[in-house]
PDB file of C-alpha atoms in Angstrom:
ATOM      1  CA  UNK A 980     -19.729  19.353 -22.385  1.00 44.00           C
ATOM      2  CA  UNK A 981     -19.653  15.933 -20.992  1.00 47.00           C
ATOM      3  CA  UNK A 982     -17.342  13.502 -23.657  1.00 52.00           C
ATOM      4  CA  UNK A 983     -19.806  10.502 -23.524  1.00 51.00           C
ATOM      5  CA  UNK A 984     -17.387   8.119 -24.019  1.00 52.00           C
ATOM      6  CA  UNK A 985     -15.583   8.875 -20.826  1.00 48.00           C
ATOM      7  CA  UNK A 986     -19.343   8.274 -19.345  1.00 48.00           C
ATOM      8  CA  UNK A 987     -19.473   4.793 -20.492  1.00 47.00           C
ATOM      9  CA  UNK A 988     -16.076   4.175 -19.037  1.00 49.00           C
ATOM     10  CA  UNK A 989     -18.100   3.889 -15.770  1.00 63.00           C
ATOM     11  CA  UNK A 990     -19.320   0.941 -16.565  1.00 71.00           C
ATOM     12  CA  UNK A 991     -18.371  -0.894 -19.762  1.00 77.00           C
ATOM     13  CA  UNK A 992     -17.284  -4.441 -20.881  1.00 84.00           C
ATOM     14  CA  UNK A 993     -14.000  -5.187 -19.994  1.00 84.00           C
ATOM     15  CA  UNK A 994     -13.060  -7.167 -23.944  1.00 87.00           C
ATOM     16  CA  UNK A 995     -14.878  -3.770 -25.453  1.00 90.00           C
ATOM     17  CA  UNK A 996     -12.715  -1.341 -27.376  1.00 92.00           C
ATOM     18  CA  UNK A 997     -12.339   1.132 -24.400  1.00 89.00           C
ATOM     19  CA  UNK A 998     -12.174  -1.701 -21.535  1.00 87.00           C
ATOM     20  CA  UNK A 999      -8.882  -2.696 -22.865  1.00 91.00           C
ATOM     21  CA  UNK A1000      -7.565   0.592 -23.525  1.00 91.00           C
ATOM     22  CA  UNK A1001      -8.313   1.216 -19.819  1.00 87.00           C
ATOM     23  CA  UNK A1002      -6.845  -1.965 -19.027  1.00 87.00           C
ATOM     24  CA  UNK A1003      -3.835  -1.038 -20.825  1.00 91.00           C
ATOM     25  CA  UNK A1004      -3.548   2.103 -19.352  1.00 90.00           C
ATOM     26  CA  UNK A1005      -3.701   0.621 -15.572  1.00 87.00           C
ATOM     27  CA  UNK A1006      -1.284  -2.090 -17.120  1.00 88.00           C
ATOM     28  CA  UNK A1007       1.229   0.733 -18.287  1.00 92.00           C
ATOM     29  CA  UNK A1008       0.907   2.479 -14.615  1.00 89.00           C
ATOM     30  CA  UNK A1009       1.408  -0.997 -12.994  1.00 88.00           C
ATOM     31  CA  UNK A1010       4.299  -1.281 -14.771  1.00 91.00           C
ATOM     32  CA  UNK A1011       6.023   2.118 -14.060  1.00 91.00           C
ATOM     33  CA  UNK A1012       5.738   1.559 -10.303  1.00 89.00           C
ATOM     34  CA  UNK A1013       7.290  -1.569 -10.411  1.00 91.00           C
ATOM     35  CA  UNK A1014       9.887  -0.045 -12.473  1.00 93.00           C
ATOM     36  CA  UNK A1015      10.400   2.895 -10.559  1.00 92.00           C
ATOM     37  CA  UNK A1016      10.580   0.571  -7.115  1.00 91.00           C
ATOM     38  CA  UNK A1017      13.101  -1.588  -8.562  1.00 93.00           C
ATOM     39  CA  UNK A1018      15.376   2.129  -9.285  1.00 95.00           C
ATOM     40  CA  UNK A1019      15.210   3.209  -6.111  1.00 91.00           C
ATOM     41  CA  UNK A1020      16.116   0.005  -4.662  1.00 92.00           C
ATOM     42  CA  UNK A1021      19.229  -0.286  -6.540  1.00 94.00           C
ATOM     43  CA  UNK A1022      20.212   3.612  -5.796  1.00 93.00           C
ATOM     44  CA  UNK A1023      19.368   2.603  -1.946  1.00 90.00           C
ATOM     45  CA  UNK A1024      21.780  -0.520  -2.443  1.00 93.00           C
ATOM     46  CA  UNK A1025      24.417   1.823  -4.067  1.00 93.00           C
ATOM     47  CA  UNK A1026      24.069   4.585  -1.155  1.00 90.00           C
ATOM     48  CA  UNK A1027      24.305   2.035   1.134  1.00 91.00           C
ATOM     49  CA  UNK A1028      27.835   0.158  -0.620  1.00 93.00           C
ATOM     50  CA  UNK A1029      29.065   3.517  -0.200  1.00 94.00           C
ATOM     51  CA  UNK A1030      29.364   3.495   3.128  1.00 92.00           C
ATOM     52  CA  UNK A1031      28.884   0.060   4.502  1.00 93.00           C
ATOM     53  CA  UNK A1032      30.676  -2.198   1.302  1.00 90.00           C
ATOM     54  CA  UNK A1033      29.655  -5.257   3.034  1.00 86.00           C
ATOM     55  CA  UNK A1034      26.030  -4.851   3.141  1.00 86.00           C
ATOM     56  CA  UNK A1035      23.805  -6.699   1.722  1.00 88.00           C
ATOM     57  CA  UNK A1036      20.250  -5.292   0.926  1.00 91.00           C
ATOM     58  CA  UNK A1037      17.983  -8.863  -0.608  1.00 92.00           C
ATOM     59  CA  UNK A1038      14.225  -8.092  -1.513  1.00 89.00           C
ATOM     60  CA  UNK A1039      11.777  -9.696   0.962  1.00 88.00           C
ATOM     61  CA  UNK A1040       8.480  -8.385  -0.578  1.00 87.00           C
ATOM     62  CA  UNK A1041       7.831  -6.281  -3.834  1.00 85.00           C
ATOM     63  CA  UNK A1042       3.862  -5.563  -3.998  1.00 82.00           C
ATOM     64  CA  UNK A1043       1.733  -3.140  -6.215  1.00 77.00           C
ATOM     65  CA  UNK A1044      -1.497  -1.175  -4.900  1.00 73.00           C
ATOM     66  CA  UNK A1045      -4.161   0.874  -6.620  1.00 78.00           C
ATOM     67  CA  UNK A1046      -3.990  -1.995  -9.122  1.00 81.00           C
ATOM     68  CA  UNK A1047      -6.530  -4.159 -11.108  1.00 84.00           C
ATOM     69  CA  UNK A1048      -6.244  -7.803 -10.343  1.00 86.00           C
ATOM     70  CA  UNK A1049      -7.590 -10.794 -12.638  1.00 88.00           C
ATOM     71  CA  UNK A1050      -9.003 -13.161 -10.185  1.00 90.00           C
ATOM     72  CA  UNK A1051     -11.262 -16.059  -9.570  1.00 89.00           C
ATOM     73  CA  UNK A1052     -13.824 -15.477  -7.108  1.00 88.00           C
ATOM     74  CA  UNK A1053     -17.056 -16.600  -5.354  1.00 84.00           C
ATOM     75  CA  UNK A1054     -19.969 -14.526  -6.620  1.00 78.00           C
ATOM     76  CA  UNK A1055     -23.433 -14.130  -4.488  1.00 77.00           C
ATOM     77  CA  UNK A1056     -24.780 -16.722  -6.666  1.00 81.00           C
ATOM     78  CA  UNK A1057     -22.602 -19.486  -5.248  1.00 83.00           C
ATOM     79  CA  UNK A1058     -20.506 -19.284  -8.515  1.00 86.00           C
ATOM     80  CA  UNK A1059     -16.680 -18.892  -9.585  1.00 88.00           C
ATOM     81  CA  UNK A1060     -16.349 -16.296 -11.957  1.00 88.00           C
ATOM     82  CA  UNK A1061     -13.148 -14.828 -13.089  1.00 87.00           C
ATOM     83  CA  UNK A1062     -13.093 -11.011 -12.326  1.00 86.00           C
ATOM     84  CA  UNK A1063     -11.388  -8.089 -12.121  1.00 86.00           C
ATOM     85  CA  UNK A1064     -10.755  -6.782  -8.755  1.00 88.00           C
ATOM     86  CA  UNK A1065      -9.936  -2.905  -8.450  1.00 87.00           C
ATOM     87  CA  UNK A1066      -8.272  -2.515  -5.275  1.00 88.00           C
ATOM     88  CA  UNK A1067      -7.755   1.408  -4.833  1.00 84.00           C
ATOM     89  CA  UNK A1068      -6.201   2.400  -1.468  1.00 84.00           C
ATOM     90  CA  UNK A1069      -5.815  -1.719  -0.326  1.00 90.00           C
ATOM     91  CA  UNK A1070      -3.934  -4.232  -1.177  1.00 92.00           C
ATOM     92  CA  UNK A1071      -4.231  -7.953  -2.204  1.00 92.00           C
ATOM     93  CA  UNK A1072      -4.844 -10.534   1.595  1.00 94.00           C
ATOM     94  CA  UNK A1073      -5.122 -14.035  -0.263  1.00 95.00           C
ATOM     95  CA  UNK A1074      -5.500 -16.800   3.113  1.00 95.00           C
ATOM     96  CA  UNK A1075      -3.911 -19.677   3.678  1.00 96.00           C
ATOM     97  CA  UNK A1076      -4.140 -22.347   1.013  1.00 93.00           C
ATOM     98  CA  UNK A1077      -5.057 -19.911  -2.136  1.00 92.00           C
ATOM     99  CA  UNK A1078      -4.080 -21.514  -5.318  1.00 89.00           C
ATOM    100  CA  UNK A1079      -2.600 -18.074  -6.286  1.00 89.00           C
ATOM    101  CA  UNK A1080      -0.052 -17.765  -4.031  1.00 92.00           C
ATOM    102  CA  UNK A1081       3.704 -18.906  -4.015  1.00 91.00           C
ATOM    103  CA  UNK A1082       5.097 -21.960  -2.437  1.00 93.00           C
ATOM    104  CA  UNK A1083       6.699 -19.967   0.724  1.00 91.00           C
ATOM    105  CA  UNK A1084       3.296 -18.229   1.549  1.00 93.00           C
ATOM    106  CA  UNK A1085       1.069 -21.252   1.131  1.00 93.00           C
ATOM    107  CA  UNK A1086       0.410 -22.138   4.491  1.00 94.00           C
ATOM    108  CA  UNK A1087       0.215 -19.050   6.041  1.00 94.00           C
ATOM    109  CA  UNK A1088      -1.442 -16.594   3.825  1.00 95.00           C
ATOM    110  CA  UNK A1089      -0.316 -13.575   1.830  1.00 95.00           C
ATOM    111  CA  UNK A1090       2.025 -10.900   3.586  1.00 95.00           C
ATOM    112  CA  UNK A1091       0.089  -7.541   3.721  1.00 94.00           C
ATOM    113  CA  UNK A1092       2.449  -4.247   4.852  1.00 93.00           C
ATOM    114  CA  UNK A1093       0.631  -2.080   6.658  1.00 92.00           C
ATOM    115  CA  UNK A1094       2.478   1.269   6.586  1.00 87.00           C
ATOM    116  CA  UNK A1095       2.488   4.271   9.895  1.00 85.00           C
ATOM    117  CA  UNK A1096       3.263   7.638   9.667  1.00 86.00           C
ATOM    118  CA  UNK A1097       6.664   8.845  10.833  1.00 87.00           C
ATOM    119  CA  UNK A1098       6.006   8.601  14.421  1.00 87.00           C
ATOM    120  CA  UNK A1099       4.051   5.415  14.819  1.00 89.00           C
ATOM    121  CA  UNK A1100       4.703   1.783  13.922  1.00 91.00           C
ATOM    122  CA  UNK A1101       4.079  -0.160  11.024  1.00 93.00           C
ATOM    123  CA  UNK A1102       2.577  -3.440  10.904  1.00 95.00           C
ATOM    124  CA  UNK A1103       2.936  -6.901   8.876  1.00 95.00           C
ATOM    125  CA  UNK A1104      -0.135  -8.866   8.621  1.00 96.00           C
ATOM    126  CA  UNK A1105      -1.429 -11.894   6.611  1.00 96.00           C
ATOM    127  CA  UNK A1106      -4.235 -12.823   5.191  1.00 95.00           C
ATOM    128  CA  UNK A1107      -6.988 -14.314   7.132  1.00 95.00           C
ATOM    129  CA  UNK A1108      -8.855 -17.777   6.208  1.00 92.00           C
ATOM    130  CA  UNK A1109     -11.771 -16.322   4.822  1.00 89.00           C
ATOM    131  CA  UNK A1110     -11.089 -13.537   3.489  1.00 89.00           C
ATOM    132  CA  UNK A1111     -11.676 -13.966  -0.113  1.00 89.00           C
ATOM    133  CA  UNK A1112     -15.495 -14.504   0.899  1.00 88.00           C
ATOM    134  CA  UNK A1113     -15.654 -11.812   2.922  1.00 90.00           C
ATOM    135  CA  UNK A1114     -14.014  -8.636   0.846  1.00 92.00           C
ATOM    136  CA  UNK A1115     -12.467 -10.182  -1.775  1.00 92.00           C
ATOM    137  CA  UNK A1116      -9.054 -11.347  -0.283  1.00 93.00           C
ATOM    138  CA  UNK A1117      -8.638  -7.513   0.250  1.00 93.00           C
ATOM    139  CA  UNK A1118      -7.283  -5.612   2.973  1.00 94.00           C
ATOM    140  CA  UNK A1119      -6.158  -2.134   3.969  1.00 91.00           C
ATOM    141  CA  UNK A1120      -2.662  -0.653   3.091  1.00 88.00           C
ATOM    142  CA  UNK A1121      -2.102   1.964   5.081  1.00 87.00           C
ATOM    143  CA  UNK A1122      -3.845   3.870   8.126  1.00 86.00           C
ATOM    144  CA  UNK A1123      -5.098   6.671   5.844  1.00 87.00           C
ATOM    145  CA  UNK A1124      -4.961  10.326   6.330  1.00 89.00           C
ATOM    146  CA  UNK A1125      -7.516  11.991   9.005  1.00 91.00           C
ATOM    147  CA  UNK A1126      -7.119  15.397   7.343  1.00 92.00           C
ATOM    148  CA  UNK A1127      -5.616  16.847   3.996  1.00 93.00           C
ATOM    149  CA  UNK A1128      -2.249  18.151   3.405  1.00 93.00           C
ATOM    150  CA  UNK A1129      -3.296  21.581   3.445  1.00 94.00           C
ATOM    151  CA  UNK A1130      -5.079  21.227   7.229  1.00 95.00           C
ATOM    152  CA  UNK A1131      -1.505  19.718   7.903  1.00 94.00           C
ATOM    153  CA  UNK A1132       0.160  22.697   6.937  1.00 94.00           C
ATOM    154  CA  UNK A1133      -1.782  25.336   8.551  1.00 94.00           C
ATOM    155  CA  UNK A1134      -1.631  23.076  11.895  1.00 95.00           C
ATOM    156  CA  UNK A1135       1.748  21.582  12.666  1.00 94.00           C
ATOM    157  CA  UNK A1136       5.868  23.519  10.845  1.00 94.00           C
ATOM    158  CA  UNK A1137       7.926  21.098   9.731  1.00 93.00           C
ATOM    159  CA  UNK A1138      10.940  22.038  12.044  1.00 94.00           C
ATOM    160  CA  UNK A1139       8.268  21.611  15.349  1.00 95.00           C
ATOM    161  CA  UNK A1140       7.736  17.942  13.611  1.00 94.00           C
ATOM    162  CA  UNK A1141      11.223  17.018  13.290  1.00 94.00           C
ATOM    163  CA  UNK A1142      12.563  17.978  16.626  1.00 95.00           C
ATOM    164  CA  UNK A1143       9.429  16.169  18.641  1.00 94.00           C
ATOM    165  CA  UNK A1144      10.129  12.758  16.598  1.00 94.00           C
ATOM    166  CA  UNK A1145      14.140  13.149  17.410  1.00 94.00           C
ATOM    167  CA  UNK A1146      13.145  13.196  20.831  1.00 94.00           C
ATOM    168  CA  UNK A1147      11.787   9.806  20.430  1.00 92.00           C
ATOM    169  CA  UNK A1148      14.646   8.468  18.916  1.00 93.00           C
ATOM    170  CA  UNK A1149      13.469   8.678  15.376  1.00 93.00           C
ATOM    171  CA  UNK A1150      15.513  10.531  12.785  1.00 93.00           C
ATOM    172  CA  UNK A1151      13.434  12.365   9.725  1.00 93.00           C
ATOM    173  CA  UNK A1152      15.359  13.414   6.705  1.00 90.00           C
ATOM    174  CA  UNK A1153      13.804  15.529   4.239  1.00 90.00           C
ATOM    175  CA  UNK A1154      14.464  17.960   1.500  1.00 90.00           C
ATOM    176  CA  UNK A1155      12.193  20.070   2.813  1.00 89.00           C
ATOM    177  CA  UNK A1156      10.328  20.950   6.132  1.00 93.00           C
ATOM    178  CA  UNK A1157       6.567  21.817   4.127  1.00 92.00           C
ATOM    179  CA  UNK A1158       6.966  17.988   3.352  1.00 90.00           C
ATOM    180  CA  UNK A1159       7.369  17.150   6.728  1.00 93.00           C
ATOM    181  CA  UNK A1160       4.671  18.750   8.458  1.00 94.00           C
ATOM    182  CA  UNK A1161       2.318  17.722   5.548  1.00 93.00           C
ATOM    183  CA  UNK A1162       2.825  14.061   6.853  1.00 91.00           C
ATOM    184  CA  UNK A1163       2.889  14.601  10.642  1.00 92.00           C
ATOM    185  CA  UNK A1164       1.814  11.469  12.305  1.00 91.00           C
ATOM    186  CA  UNK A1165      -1.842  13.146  13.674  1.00 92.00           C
ATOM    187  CA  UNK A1166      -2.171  13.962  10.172  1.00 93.00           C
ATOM    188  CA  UNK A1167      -3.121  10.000   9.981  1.00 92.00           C
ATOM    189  CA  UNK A1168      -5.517   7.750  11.933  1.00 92.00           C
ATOM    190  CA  UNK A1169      -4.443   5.732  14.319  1.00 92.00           C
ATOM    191  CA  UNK A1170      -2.794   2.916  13.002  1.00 93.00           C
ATOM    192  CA  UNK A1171      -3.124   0.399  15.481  1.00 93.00           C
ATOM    193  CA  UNK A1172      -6.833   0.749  15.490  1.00 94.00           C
ATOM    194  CA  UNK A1173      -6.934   0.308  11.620  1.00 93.00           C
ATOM    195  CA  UNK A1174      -5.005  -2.935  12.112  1.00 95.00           C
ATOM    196  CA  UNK A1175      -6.986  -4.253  14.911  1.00 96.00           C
ATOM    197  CA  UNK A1176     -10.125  -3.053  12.669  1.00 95.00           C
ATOM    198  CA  UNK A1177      -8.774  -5.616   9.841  1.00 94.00           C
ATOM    199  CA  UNK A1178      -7.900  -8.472  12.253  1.00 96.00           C
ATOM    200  CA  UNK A1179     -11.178  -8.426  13.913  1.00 96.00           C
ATOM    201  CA  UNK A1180     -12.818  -8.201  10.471  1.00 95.00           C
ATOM    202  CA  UNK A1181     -11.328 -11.352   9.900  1.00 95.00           C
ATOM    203  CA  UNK A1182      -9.430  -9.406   6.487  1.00 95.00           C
ATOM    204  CA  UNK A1183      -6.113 -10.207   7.922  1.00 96.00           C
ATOM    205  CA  UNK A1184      -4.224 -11.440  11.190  1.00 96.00           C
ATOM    206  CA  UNK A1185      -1.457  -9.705  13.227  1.00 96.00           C
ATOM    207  CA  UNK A1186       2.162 -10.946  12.587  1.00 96.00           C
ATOM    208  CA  UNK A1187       4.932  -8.342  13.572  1.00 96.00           C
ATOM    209  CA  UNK A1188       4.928  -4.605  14.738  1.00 96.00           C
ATOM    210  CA  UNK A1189       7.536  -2.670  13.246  1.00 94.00           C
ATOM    211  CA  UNK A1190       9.070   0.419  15.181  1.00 91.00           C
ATOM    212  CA  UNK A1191      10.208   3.331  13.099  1.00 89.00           C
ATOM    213  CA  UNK A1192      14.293   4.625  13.832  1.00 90.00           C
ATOM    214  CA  UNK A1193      15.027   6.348  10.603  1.00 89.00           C
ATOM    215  CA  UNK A1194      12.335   7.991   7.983  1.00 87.00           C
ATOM    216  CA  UNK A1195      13.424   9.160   4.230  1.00 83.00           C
ATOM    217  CA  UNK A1196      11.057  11.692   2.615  1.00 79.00           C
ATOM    218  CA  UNK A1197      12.034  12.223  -1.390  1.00 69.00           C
TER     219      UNK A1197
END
């Protein structure tokens, strides 16, 4: 049996009864990964005072995805309307000049971290002039997987993973080896594609390409 009121959550008004439970709900997730981002930052700060007491380890960038943004946007009408923008599997690209975003990011658009696999680079972008028109201020977050876990598993062991990505100067460490072949780097797409893919679009522009040395798996 279906429960119908699960059914309307499909499509219901967001100030209804069950909108703002929902919106609650996303709030109450929002909050635990910020919470749980600002723990392991300070237990990577403590690991790291343990061994190099000098160090110093200052936040650049804290950022949320699969979140539910309040925003002020353009609608097909020629309109601003404020809306709710579910970004699932992207992340926030506000251009240059947005009204929403901080003093230091002003003039040259919103940072968007574009994470690789183990083996491949990772990218920082911004957002592109435009880009609120054209997806609303969204871009990609990731490169995203080109096959499951499971396929991962049956194709590539763990050990095989680690020792090929040592040879390229790029140390894994990981509780466990099922964990690393799950995330071999051919488990994703190819990231520089996906970037070029959201630069072209006009979503967000090229800044910085970031080679991997060391990768942590929890």
């Amino acid at each position: 049996m279906v429960n119908d009121e699960w059914v309307a959550a499909a499509a219901l008004p967001i100030k209804s009864a069950l909108g703002q439970r929902y919106l609650g709900a996303m709030r109450a997730g929002i909050n635990c990964a910020l919470t749980n981002r600002q723990i392991l930052t300070h237990l990577a700060r403590e690991a790291f005072a343990a061994l190099l007491p000098g160090a110093r380890l200052p936040l650049l960038y804290d950022v949320s995805h699969n979140t539910c943004k309040e925003e002020t946007h353009t609608s097909a009408d020629g309109h601003k309307r404020r809306l709710f923008v579910h970004r699932k599997g992207a992340t926030r690209a506000f251009g240059p000049g947005h009204a929403e975003l901080p003093p230091a990011f002003g003039k040259v658009g919103q940072p968007v971290l574009i994470g690789g696999s183990m083996g491949t680079a990772s990218w920082i972008l911004a957002g592109a002039a435009g880009a609120e028109e054209r997806a609303f201020g969204s871009a990609c977050h990731g490169a995203g997987r080109a096959m499951s876990r499971n396929a991962a598993l049956r194709r590539w062991h763990g050990r095989d993973v680690v020792d090929e990505l040592a040879a390229k100067g790029i140390l894994i460490r990981s509780p466990s080896f099922r964990g690393v072949a799950e995330e071999a780097p051919l488990a994703y797409k190819d990231v520089a594609e996906v970037v070029e893919a959201a630069d072209r679009a006009g979503l967000a522009r090229r800044v910085a390409r970031l080679r991997p040395l060391i990768c942590i798996k929890g």
